[in-house]
Short mmCIF file of C-alpha atoms and ligand atoms in Angstrom, two decimals:
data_model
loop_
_atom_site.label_atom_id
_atom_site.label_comp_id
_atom_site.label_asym_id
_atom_site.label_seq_id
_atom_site.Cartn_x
_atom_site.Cartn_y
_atom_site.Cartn_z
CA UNK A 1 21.48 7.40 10.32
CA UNK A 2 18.52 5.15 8.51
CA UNK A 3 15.92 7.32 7.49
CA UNK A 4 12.51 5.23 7.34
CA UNK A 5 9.86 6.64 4.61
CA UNK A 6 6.08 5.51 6.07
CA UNK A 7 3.47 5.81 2.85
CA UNK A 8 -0.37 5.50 4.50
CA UNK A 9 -2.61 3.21 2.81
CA UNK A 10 -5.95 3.36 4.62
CA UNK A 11 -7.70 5.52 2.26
CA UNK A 12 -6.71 2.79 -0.33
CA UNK A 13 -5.94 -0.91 1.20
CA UNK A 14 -8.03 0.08 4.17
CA UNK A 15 -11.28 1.18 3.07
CA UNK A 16 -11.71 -1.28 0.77
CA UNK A 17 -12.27 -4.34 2.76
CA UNK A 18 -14.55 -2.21 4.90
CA UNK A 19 -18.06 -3.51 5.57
CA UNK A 20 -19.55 0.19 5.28
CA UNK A 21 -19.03 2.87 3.11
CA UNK A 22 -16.72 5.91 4.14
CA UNK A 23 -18.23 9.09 3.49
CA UNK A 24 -16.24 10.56 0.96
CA UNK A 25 -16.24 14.27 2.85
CA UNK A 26 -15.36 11.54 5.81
CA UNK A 27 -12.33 10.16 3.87
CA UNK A 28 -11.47 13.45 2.34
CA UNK A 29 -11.15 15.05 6.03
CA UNK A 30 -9.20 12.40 7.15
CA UNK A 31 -6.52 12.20 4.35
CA UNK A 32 -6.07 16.12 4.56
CA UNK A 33 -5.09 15.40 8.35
CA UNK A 34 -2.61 12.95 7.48
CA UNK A 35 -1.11 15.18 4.91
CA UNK A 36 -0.07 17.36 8.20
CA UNK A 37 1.61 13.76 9.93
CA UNK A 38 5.17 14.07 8.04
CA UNK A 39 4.38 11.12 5.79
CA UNK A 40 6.36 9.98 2.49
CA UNK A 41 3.37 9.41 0.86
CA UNK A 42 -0.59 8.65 1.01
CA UNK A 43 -2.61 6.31 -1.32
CA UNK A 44 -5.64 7.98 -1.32
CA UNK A 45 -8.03 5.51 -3.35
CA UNK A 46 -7.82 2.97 -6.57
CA UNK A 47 -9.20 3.92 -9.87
CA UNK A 48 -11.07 -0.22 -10.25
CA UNK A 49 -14.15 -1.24 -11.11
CA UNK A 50 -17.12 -0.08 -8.80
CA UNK A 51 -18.69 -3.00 -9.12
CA UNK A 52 -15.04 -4.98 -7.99
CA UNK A 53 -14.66 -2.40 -5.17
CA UNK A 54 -17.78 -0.19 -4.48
CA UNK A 55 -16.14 1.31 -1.15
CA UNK A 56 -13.69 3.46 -3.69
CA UNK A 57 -16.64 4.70 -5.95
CA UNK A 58 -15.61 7.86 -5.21
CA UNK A 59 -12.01 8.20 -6.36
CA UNK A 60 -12.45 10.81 -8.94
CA UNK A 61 -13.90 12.97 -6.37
CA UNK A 62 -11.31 12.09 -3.55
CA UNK A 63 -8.45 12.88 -5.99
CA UNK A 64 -9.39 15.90 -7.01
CA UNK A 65 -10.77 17.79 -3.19
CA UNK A 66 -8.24 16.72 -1.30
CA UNK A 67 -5.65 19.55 -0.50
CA UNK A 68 -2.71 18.54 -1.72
CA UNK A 69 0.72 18.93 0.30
CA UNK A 70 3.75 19.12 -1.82
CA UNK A 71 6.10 17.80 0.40
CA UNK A 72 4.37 14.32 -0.05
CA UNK A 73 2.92 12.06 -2.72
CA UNK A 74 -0.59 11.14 -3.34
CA UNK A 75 -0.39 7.62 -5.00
CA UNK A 76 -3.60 5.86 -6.68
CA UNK A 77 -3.58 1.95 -7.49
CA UNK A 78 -4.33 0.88 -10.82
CA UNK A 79 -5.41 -2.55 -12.49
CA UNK A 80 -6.16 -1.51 -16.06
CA UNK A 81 -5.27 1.08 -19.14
CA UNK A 82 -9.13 2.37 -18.25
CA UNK A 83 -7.86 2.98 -14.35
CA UNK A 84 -4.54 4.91 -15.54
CA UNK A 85 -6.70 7.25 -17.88
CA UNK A 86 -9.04 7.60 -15.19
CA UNK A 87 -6.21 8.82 -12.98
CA UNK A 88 -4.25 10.72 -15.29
CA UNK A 89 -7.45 12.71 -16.07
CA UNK A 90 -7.54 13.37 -11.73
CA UNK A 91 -3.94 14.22 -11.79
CA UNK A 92 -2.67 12.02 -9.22
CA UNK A 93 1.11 12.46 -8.51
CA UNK A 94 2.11 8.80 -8.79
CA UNK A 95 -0.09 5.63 -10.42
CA UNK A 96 1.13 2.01 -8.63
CA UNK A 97 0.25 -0.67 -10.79
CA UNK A 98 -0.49 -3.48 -9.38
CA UNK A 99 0.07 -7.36 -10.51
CA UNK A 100 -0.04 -10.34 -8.30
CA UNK A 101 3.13 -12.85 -8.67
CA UNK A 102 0.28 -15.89 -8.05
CA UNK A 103 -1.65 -16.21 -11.31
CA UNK A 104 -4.81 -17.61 -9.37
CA UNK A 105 -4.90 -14.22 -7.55
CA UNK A 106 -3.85 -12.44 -10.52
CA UNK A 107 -7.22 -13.59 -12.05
CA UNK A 108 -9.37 -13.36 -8.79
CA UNK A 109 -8.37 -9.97 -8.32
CA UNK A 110 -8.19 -8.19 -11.90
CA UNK A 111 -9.67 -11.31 -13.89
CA UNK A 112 -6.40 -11.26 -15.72
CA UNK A 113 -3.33 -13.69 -16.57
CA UNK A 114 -0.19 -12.39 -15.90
CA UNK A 115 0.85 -11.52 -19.42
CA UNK A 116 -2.35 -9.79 -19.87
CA UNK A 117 -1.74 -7.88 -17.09
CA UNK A 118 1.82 -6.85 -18.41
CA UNK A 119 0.63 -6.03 -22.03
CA UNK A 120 -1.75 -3.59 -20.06
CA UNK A 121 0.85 -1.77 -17.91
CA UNK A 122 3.32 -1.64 -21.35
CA UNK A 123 -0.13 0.32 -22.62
CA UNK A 124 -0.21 2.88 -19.71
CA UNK A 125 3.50 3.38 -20.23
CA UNK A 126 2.46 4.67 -23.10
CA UNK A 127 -0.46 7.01 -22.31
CA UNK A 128 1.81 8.21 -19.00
CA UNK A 129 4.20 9.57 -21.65
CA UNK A 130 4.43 13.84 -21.06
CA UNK A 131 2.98 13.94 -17.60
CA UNK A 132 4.66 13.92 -14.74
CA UNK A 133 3.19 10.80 -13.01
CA UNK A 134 5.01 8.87 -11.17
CA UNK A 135 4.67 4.94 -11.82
CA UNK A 136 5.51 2.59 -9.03
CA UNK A 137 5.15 -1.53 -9.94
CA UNK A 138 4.13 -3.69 -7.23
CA UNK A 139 3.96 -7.26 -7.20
CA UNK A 140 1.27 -8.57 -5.10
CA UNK A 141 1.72 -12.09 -3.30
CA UNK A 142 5.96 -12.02 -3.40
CA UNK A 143 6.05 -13.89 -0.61
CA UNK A 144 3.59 -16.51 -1.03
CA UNK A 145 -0.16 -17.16 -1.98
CA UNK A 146 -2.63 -19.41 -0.28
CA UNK A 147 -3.52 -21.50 -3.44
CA UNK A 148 0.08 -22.11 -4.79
CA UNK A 149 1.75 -21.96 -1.34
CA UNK A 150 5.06 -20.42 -1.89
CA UNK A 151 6.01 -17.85 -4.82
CA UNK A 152 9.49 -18.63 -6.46
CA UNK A 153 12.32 -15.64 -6.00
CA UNK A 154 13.01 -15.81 -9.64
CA UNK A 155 9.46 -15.30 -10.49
CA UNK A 156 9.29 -12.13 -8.45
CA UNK A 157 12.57 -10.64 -10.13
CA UNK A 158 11.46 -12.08 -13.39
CA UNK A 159 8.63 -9.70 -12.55
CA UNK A 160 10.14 -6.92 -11.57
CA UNK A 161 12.79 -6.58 -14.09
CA UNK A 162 9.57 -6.42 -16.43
CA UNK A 163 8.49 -3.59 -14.57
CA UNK A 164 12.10 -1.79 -14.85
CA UNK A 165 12.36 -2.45 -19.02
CA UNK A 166 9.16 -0.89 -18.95
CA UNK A 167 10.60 2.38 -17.23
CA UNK A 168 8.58 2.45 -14.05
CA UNK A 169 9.97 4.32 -11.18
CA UNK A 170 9.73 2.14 -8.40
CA UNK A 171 9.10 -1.46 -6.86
CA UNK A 172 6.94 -2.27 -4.41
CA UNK A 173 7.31 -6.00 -2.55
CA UNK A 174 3.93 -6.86 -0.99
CA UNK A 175 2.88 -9.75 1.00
CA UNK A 176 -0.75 -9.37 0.44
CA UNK A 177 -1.63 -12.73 3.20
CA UNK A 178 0.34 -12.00 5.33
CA UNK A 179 2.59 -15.53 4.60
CA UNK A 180 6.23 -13.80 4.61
CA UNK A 181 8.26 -14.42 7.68
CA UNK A 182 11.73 -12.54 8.89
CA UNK A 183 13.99 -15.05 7.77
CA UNK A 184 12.40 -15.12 4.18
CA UNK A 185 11.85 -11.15 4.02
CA UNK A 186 16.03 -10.41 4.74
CA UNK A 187 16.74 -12.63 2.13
CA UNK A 188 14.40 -11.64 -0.85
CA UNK A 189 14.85 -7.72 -0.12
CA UNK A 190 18.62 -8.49 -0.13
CA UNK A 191 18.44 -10.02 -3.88
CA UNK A 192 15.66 -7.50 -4.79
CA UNK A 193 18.29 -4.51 -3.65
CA UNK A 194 20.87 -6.14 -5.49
CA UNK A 195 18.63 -6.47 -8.32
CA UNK A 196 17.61 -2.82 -8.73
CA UNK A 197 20.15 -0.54 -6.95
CA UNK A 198 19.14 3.13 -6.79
CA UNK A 199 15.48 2.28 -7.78
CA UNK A 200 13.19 2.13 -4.59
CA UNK A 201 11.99 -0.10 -3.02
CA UNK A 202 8.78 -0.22 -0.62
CA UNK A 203 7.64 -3.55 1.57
CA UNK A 204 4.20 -4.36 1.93
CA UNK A 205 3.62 -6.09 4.92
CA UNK A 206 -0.17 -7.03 5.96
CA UNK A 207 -0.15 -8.84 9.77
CA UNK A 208 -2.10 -11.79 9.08
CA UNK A 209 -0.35 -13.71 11.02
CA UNK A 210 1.42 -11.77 13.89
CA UNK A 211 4.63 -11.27 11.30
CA UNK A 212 4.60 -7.49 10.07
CA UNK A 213 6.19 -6.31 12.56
CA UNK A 214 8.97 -8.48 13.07
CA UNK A 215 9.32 -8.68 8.52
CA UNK A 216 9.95 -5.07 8.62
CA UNK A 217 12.79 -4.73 11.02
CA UNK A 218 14.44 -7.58 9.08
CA UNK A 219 13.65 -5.60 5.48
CA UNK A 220 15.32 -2.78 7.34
CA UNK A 221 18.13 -5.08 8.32
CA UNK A 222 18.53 -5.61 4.49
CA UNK A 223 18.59 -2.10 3.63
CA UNK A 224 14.85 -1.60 3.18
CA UNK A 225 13.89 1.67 3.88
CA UNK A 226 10.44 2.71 2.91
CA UNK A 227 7.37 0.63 3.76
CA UNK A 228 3.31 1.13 3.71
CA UNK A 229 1.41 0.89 6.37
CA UNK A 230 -2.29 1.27 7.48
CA UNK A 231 -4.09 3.79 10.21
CA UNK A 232 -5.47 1.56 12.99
CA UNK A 233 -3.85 -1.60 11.26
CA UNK A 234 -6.86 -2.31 9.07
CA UNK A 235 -7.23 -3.01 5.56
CA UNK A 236 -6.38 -6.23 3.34
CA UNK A 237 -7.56 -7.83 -0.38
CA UNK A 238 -11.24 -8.61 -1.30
CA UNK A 239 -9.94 -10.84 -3.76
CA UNK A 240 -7.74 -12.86 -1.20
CA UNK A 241 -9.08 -15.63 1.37
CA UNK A 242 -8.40 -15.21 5.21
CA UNK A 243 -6.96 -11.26 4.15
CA UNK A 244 -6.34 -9.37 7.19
CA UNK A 245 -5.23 -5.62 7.81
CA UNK A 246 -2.15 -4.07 7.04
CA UNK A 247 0.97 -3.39 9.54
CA UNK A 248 -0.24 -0.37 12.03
CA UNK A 249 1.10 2.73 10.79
CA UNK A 250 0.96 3.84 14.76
CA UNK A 251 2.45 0.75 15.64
CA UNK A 252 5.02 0.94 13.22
CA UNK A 253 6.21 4.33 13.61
CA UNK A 254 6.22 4.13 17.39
CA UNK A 255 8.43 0.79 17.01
CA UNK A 256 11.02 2.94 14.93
CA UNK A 257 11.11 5.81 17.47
CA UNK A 258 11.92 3.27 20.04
CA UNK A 259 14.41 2.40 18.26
CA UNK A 260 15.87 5.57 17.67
CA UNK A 261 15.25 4.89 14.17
CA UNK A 262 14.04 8.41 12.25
CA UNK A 263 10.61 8.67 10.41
CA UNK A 264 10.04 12.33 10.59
CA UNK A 265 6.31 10.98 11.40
CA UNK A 266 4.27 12.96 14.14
CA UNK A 267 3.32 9.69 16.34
CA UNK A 268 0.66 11.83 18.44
CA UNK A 269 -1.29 12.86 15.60
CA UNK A 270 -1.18 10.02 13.95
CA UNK A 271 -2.58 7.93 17.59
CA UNK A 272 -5.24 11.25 17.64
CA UNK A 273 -6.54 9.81 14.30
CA UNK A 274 -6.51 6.54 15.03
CA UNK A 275 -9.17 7.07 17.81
CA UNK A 276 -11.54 8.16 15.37
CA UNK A 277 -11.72 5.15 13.76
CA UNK A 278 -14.24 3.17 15.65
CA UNK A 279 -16.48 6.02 15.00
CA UNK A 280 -15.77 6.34 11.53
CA UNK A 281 -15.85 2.33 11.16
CA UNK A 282 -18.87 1.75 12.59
CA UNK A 283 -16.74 -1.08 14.67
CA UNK A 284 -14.66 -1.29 18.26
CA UNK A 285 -12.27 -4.08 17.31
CA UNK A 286 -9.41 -2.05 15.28
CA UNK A 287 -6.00 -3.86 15.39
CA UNK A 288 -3.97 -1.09 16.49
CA UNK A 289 -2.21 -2.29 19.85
CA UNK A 290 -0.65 1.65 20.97
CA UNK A 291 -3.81 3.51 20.58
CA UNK A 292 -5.19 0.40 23.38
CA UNK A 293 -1.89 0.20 25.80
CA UNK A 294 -0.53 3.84 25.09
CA UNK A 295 3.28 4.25 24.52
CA UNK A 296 6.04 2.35 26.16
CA UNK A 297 6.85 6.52 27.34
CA UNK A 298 3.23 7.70 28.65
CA UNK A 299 3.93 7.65 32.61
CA UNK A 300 0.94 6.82 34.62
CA UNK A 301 0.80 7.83 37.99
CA UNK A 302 2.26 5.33 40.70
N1 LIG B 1 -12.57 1.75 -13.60
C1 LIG B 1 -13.91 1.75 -13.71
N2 LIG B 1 -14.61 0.83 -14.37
C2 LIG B 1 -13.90 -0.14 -14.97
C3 LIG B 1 -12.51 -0.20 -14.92
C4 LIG B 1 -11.83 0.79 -14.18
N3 LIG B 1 -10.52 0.80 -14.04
N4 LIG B 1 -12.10 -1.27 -15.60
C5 LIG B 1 -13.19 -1.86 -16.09
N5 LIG B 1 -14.29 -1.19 -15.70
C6 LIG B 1 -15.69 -1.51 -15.98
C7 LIG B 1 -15.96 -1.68 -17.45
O1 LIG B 1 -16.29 -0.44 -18.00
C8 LIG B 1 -17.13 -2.62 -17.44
O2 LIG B 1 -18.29 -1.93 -17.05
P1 LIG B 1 -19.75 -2.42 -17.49
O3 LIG B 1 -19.98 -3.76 -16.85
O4 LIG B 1 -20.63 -1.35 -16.94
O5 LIG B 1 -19.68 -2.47 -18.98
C9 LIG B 1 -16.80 -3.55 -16.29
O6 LIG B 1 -15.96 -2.79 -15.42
C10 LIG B 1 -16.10 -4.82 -16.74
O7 LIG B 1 -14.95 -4.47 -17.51
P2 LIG B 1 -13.81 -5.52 -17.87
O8 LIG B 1 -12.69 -4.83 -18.54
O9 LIG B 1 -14.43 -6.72 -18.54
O10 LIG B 1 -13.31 -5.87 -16.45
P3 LIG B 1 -13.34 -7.25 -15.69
O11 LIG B 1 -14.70 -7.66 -15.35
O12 LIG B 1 -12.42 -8.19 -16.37
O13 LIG B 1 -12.65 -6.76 -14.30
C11 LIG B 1 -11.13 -5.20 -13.28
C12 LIG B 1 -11.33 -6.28 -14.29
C13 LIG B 1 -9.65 -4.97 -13.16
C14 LIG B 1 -11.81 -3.93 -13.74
C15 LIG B 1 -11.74 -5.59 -11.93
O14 LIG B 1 -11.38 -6.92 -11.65
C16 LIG B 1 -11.28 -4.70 -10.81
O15 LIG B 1 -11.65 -3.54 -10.75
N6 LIG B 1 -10.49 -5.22 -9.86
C17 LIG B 1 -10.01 -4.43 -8.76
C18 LIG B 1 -9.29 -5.29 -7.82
C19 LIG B 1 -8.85 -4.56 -6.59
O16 LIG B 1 -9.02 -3.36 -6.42
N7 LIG B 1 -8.28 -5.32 -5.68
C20 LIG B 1 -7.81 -4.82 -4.44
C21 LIG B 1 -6.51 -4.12 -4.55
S1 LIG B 1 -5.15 -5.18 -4.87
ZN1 LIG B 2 -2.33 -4.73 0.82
#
């Protein structure tokens, strides 16, 4: 049976499109909770510029007071050599580099063209040398980009068999608009798993436009089998117009168990969490739909 990894991004790809500041005790609490939810992994914060991203100011701190569960790993994103250090000095388990497939986001978001970008990861390759990070390689934008519409397939697997000469761990596909649709998700992941065999591969799905849902059970369809997701549904790029949250991590995981698909993911704890978000937000209109209408399995009374 299909085992389906979930890997959190709120502390990361959530909080940093927030319009307040998390308290970092606030964030710190919450990703020691989610450690207890049976998830793959977390990404707890990215070592950037906090002038780029001032909501994840705190990432040396966040790194090193969380409590660290061992059956799960605590990811960090990276756009520079100065980021890795920064996070090799925290001793996060796993560093995910991140470069976007569109070079006008590629320069919006890290002020970088593509090849500088690359010449900077082949650096951190080097400076990761005798720990035991982790390095995962995501390209941003695989599925499209709002300024050069759509993204070619070769240029994504020109991109990530970069990433693979380099030695990096894993991929990550992520459709940071929300512009990938079923149809176009079944076929990339099948000539991305093709591409990479045992290496693995994660989908990135943000909901933009009603898709994320529907692109993941097609990825799984492909043989996809590990995807992020976001507490509440929220999150998305500063750096990219119209950016909306990521897939629900709720939503997502109670989707699988409906489908008798296994996650290993505690969906009440995870919905218990979820209602603190308003609160912790500062705002009512969070994107999660199960936390509103309940699951298709709560019985009300006739
Ligand atoms: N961590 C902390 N500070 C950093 C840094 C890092 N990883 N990289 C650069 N800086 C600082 C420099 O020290 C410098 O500081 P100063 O102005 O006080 O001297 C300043 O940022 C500019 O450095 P520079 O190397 O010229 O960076 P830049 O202006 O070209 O910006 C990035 C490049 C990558 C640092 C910036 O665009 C960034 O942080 N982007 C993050 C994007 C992001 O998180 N997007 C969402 C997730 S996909
Ligand atoms: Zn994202």
């Amino acid at each position: 049976m299909t085992f389906i990894h979930i890997q959190e991004v709120i502390p990361r790809d959530g909080f940093q499109i927030e319009k307040n500041f998390v308290p970092t005790d606030e964030k710190i609490k919450l990703i020691d909770r989610l450690s207890e939810c049976g998830l793959s992994k977390i990404e707890v914060t990215s070592f950037v510029s906090p002038k780029a991203v001032p909501n994840l100011r705190d990432a040396e701190e966040i790194v090193t007071s969380i409590k660290r569960n061992p059956n799960l790993t605590y990811v960090a994103l990276i756009p520079n050599v100065r980021g890795a250090d920064r996070a090799i000095a925290a001793k996060i388990d796993e560093i995910n580099l991140v470069m976007s497939a569109s070079a006008t986001h590629n320069r919006k978001n890290v002020n970088r063209t593509n090849e500088e970008s690359l010449n900077g990861f082949k650096e951190i390759m080097e400076h990761i040398k005798g720990t035991n990070i982790k390095v995962n390689g995501s390209v941003a934008t695989s599925f499209g980009f709002p300024f050069e519409g759509e993204i070619s397939e070769d240029t994504v697997q020109h991109y990530i068999d970069t990433y693979l000469a380099m030695g990096m761990d894993s991929i990550t596909l992520a459709d940071t608009t929300g512009m990938a649709n079923p149809v176009q998700v079944k076929r990339l992941v099948k000539k991305v798993m093709k591409q990479i065999g045992e290496v693995p591969l994660t989908l990135h799905f943000h909901n933009t436009r009603g898709m994320g849902l529907a692109n993941v059970v097609a990825a799984i369809e492909a043989g996809a089998t590990r995807f992020d997701a976001s507490l509440g549904g929220i999150g998305g790029c500063p750096f990219a117009p119209g950016a909306t949250g990521n897939i629900c991590t709720e939503d997502l995981v109670h989707m699988l168990m409906e489908m008798e698909i296994e996650t290993a993911v505690e969906l009440d704890k995870l919905i218990d969490l979820s209602k603190g978000l308003p609160e912790l937000l500062g705002r009512e209109d969070i994107p999660g739909q199960v936390v509103k209408a309940g699951k298709v399995t709560d019985l009300h009374p006739a």
